[in-house]
CSV table of C-alpha atoms and ligand atoms in Angstrom, one decimal:
chain,number,residue,atom,x,y,z
A,1,MET,CA,91.7,46.7,97.4
A,2,GLY,CA,95.1,46.6,95.9
A,3,GLU,CA,96.5,43.6,94.1
A,4,ILE,CA,99.1,43.0,96.9
A,5,ALA,CA,96.3,43.2,99.6
A,6,GLU,CA,94.2,40.8,97.7
A,7,ASN,CA,97.0,38.4,97.4
A,8,ILE,CA,97.7,38.4,101.1
A,9,GLU,CA,94.1,37.9,101.9
A,10,ARG,CA,94.0,34.9,99.5
A,11,VAL,CA,97.1,33.4,101.0
A,12,ARG,CA,95.7,33.9,104.4
A,13,GLU,CA,92.4,32.2,103.4
A,14,GLU,CA,94.5,29.0,102.0
A,15,ILE,CA,96.4,28.9,105.2
A,16,ALA,CA,93.2,28.8,107.3
A,17,ARG,CA,91.7,26.2,105.0
A,18,ALA,CA,94.7,23.8,105.2
A,19,ALA,CA,94.9,24.3,108.9
A,20,ALA,CA,91.2,23.6,109.4
A,21,LYS,CA,91.5,20.4,107.2
A,22,ALA,CA,94.4,19.3,109.5
A,23,GLY,CA,92.6,20.1,112.6
A,24,ARG,CA,95.1,22.9,113.6
A,25,VAL,CA,94.1,26.3,114.7
A,26,THR,CA,95.1,28.9,112.1
A,27,ASN,CA,97.2,31.3,114.4
A,28,ALA,CA,99.5,28.4,114.9
A,29,VAL,CA,100.9,29.3,111.4
A,30,GLU,CA,102.7,32.6,110.7
A,31,LEU,CA,102.9,34.0,107.2
A,32,VAL,CA,106.4,35.4,106.4
A,33,ALA,CA,106.2,37.5,103.3
A,34,ILE,CA,109.4,37.1,101.3
A,35,THR,CA,110.2,40.5,99.9
A,36,LYS,CA,113.5,39.6,98.0
A,37,THR,CA,114.0,41.7,95.0
A,38,HIS,CA,111.0,43.6,95.5
A,39,PRO,CA,111.4,47.5,96.4
A,40,ALA,CA,110.3,49.0,99.7
A,41,GLU,CA,107.2,50.7,98.2
A,42,ARG,CA,105.8,47.2,97.2
A,43,VAL,CA,106.4,46.1,100.7
A,44,ARG,CA,104.6,49.0,101.9
A,45,GLU,CA,101.5,47.8,100.1
A,46,ALA,CA,101.6,44.7,102.1
A,47,VAL,CA,102.2,46.8,105.3
A,48,ASP,CA,99.1,48.8,104.6
A,49,ALA,CA,97.2,45.3,104.1
A,50,GLY,CA,98.1,44.5,107.6
A,51,GLN,CA,101.2,42.3,107.1
A,52,GLN,CA,104.1,43.0,109.7
A,53,LEU,CA,106.3,39.9,109.2
A,54,PHE,CA,108.8,39.8,106.2
A,55,GLY,CA,111.5,37.8,105.2
A,56,GLU,CA,114.6,38.6,103.1
A,57,SER,CA,117.3,36.4,101.8
A,58,ARG,CA,120.3,38.6,101.2
A,59,VAL,CA,121.9,40.9,103.9
A,60,GLN,CA,123.0,43.6,101.5
A,61,GLU,CA,119.4,44.2,100.1
A,62,ALA,CA,118.0,43.9,103.6
A,63,ARG,CA,120.3,46.6,104.9
A,64,ALA,CA,119.2,48.9,102.3
A,65,LYS,CA,115.4,48.2,102.5
A,66,ILE,CA,114.6,47.8,106.0
A,67,PRO,CA,115.6,51.2,107.1
A,68,GLU,CA,113.2,52.5,104.4
A,69,LEU,CA,110.2,50.8,106.2
A,70,PRO,CA,108.3,51.3,109.5
A,71,SER,CA,110.4,50.3,112.5
A,72,VAL,CA,107.7,48.0,113.9
A,73,LEU,CA,107.8,45.4,111.2
A,74,ARG,CA,109.4,42.1,112.0
A,75,TRP,CA,112.2,40.7,109.6
A,76,HIS,CA,113.3,36.9,109.3
A,77,PHE,CA,116.2,36.0,107.2
A,78,VAL,CA,115.8,32.8,105.1
A,79,GLY,CA,118.8,32.8,102.8
A,80,HIS,CA,122.2,31.3,103.0
A,81,LEU,CA,124.2,33.5,105.6
A,82,GLN,CA,127.8,34.3,104.6
A,83,LYS,CA,129.9,34.4,107.7
A,84,ASN,CA,131.1,38.0,106.9
A,85,LYS,CA,127.8,39.3,106.8
A,86,ILE,CA,126.9,38.0,110.3
A,87,ARG,CA,127.6,41.2,112.3
A,88,HIS,CA,125.6,43.3,109.9
A,89,ALA,CA,122.6,40.7,109.9
A,90,LEU,CA,122.3,40.0,113.6
A,91,PRO,CA,120.6,43.4,114.7
A,92,LEU,CA,118.3,43.3,111.5
A,93,PHE,CA,116.5,40.0,112.1
A,94,GLU,CA,114.6,38.4,114.8
A,95,LEU,CA,114.8,34.9,113.4
A,96,PHE,CA,117.3,33.0,111.3
A,97,HIS,CA,115.3,30.3,109.4
A,98,SER,CA,118.5,28.9,107.5
A,99,VAL,CA,121.4,28.1,109.7
A,100,ASP,CA,123.0,25.5,107.4
A,101,SER,CA,126.2,24.3,109.1
A,102,LEU,CA,128.0,23.9,112.4
A,103,ALA,CA,130.7,26.2,111.2
A,104,LEU,CA,128.2,29.0,110.6
A,105,ALA,CA,126.4,28.4,113.9
A,106,GLN,CA,129.7,28.7,115.8
A,107,GLU,CA,130.6,32.0,114.0
A,108,MET,CA,127.2,33.3,114.9
A,109,ASN,CA,127.7,32.4,118.6
A,110,ARG,CA,131.2,33.9,118.5
A,111,ILE,CA,129.9,37.3,116.8
A,112,ALA,CA,126.7,37.2,119.1
A,113,ASN,CA,128.9,37.2,122.0
A,114,GLU,CA,131.0,40.1,121.0
A,115,GLU,CA,127.9,42.0,120.2
A,116,GLY,CA,126.0,40.9,123.4
A,117,MET,CA,123.1,39.4,121.5
A,118,HIS,CA,121.3,36.2,121.6
A,119,PRO,CA,120.0,35.2,118.2
A,120,ARG,CA,117.1,32.9,117.5
A,121,LEU,CA,117.6,30.6,114.8
A,122,LEU,CA,116.2,27.3,113.1
A,123,LEU,CA,118.5,24.6,111.4
A,124,GLU,CA,118.0,24.2,107.6
A,125,VAL,CA,117.8,20.5,106.7
A,126,ASN,CA,118.6,19.4,103.2
A,127,VAL,CA,115.7,16.7,103.4
A,128,ALA,CA,116.4,15.3,100.0
A,129,GLY,CA,120.0,15.1,100.3
A,130,GLU,CA,120.6,17.3,97.2
A,131,GLY,CA,124.3,17.8,96.6
A,132,SER,CA,123.6,21.3,95.3
A,133,LYS,CA,121.7,22.6,98.2
A,134,PHE,CA,122.8,24.1,101.5
A,135,GLY,CA,121.7,22.7,104.7
A,136,PHE,CA,122.5,19.9,107.3
A,137,LYS,CA,122.0,16.3,106.1
A,138,PRO,CA,119.4,14.6,108.7
A,139,ALA,CA,121.9,12.4,110.0
A,140,THR,CA,124.5,15.3,110.5
A,141,VAL,CA,121.9,17.2,112.6
A,142,ARG,CA,122.0,14.3,114.9
A,143,THR,CA,125.6,14.0,115.1
A,144,GLU,CA,126.3,17.6,115.6
A,145,MET,CA,123.3,18.7,117.8
A,146,GLU,CA,125.4,18.4,121.0
A,147,SER,CA,127.9,20.7,119.7
A,148,LEU,CA,125.0,23.2,118.4
A,149,LEU,CA,123.4,23.1,122.0
A,150,ALA,CA,126.7,23.9,123.6
A,151,LEU,CA,126.9,27.5,121.8
A,152,PRO,CA,125.5,29.6,124.7
A,153,ARG,CA,124.5,32.5,122.7
A,154,LEU,CA,122.1,30.7,120.3
A,155,SER,CA,118.6,29.8,120.7
A,156,ILE,CA,117.6,26.9,118.4
A,157,GLU,CA,114.1,26.9,117.9
A,158,GLY,CA,113.2,24.5,115.2
A,159,LEU,CA,114.1,23.4,111.7
A,160,MET,CA,113.5,24.6,108.0
A,161,CYS,CA,113.7,22.9,104.7
A,162,ILE,CA,113.2,23.9,101.0
A,163,PRO,CA,112.5,20.5,99.3
A,164,PRO,CA,113.2,20.0,95.6
A,165,LEU,CA,110.9,21.8,93.2
A,166,ALA,CA,108.1,19.6,92.6
A,167,GLU,CA,105.6,19.7,89.7
A,168,GLU,CA,102.7,19.5,92.0
A,169,ALA,CA,102.4,20.7,95.9
A,170,GLU,CA,101.7,17.1,96.7
A,171,GLY,CA,105.2,16.2,95.7
A,172,SER,CA,106.6,18.2,98.6
A,173,ARG,CA,104.6,16.3,101.3
A,174,LYS,CA,107.0,13.6,101.9
A,175,TYR,CA,109.9,16.2,102.7
A,176,PHE,CA,107.6,18.0,105.0
A,177,VAL,CA,106.6,14.8,106.9
A,178,GLN,CA,110.3,14.0,106.9
A,179,LEU,CA,111.2,17.4,108.6
A,180,ARG,CA,108.5,16.8,111.1
A,181,GLU,CA,109.5,13.4,112.1
A,182,LEU,CA,113.2,14.5,112.4
A,183,ARG,CA,111.9,17.2,114.8
A,184,ASP,CA,110.0,14.9,116.7
A,185,ALA,CA,113.0,12.4,117.0
A,186,LEU,CA,115.3,15.2,117.9
A,187,GLU,CA,113.1,16.4,120.6
A,188,LYS,CA,112.9,13.0,122.2
A,189,GLU,CA,116.8,12.0,121.8
A,190,PHE,CA,117.9,15.4,123.1
A,191,ASN,CA,115.1,16.1,125.5
A,192,LEU,CA,114.4,19.5,124.1
A,193,LYS,CA,111.7,21.7,122.6
A,194,LEU,CA,111.8,22.6,118.8
A,195,PRO,CA,108.4,24.2,118.2
A,196,ARG,CA,108.9,25.8,115.1
A,197,LEU,CA,108.9,24.2,111.5
A,198,SER,CA,109.4,26.6,108.6
A,199,MET,CA,108.3,25.0,105.5
A,200,GLY,CA,106.3,25.8,102.5
A,201,MET,CA,106.6,28.3,99.7
A,202,THR,CA,104.3,29.7,97.1
A,203,ASN,CA,104.0,26.2,95.3
A,204,ASP,CA,103.1,24.1,98.2
A,205,PHE,CA,102.5,26.3,101.5
A,206,PRO,CA,99.1,24.7,102.1
A,207,VAL,CA,100.5,21.2,102.0
A,208,ALA,CA,103.2,22.5,104.5
A,209,VAL,CA,100.6,23.7,106.8
A,210,GLU,CA,98.7,20.4,106.8
A,211,GLU,CA,102.0,18.8,107.8
A,212,GLY,CA,102.5,21.1,110.8
A,213,ALA,CA,104.4,24.2,109.3
A,214,THR,CA,104.6,27.0,111.9
A,215,LEU,CA,106.0,29.4,109.6
A,216,VAL,CA,105.3,29.5,105.8
A,217,ARG,CA,107.5,31.7,103.5
A,218,VAL,CA,105.6,33.1,100.7
A,219,GLY,CA,106.8,35.5,98.0
A,220,THR,CA,105.6,35.1,94.5
A,221,ALA,CA,101.8,34.4,95.6
A,222,ILE,CA,102.0,37.9,97.4
A,223,PHE,CA,104.3,40.2,95.2
A,224,GLY,CA,104.4,38.4,91.9
A,225,GLU,CA,107.0,36.8,89.9
A,226,ARG,CA,110.6,38.1,90.3
A,227,SER,CA,112.3,39.2,87.1
A,228,LYS,CA,114.3,36.8,85.3
A,229,LYS,CA,117.5,38.5,86.1
A,230,GLN,CA,116.6,38.7,89.7
A,231,LYS,CA,115.7,35.0,89.9
A,232,GLN,CA,119.0,34.3,88.7
A,233,LYS,CA,120.6,36.3,91.6
A,234,ALA,CA,118.5,34.6,94.1
A,235,THR,CA,119.4,31.3,92.4
A,236,ASP,CA,123.0,32.0,92.9
A,237,GLU,CA,122.7,33.3,96.6
A,238,HIS,CA,120.9,30.0,97.4
A,239,GLY,CA,123.0,27.6,95.5
A,240,PHE,CA,119.8,25.9,94.0
A,241,SER,CA,117.2,27.0,91.5
A,242,ARG,CA,113.8,26.9,93.3
A,243,ILE,CA,111.7,28.9,90.9
A,244,SER,CA,110.4,27.6,87.9
A,245,GLU,CA,111.2,29.6,84.8
A,246,SER,CA,107.8,29.2,83.1
B,1,PLP,C1,112.4,33.2,97.8
B,1,PLP,C2,112.3,32.3,98.9
B,1,PLP,C3,111.0,32.0,99.3
B,1,PLP,C4,109.6,32.5,98.6
B,1,PLP,O1,109.6,31.7,97.5
B,1,PLP,P1,108.2,31.9,96.6
B,1,PLP,O2,108.2,30.6,95.6
B,1,PLP,O3,108.3,33.2,95.8
B,1,PLP,O4,107.1,31.7,97.4
B,1,PLP,C5,110.8,31.1,100.4
B,1,PLP,N1,112.1,30.8,101.1
B,1,PLP,C6,113.1,31.1,100.5
B,1,PLP,C7,114.3,30.4,101.3
B,1,PLP,C8,113.3,31.8,99.5
B,1,PLP,O5,114.7,32.1,99.1
């Protein structure tokens, strides 16, 4: 078995173990393999290992990579989406994890209307209130939810977060709990369903699964380290530094 296939198997086992520990069914959790900076032939190894769901964080990179790969694959967008990239992004991705402002949602709605599309999305919440990060403040999601729900083209299916980089996975737990509790509160307050929680990356996905993640976004544990230069690019794109430079 190749290295990527082994990695995927290991990540899937960890997801299953964490789900069992929390009394959840394993198939309530989807593994999104994050392919940013990795070329199509590496992605193909993951496909050969049975992985069909992938995530990208840059529209330009995705536009080049996705057409090189089998069309049966499913792609999620997980990065900061620039307004001028929406039109290109809409047909490529089945779910946008990281809609991080009302203005972006309004622009997506406008362009989706022109294109005759109905994008599905999650709202990115800046759970720790870090100034350097994209995302709704928890209080802002509440005050802007009515306006978000009024956008007829958009299907808002849940919440996503990227907690501050912690030394240990346990350090992320309180943020995952916070995201889940915010979701529960929004469902009550607005009488709606937000079934999806996108949380957990290489360093903390088992904890995220224990706390209710339905989508985990794992890159490094599957494809290995991204190069330093690429890491820097990824950092710039997100407006935060999430990957330790060790
Ligand atoms: C890069 C990235 C990931 C994957 O990070 P790893 O630590 O490599 O697993 C997950 N989510 C987002 C938003 C990313 O940009």
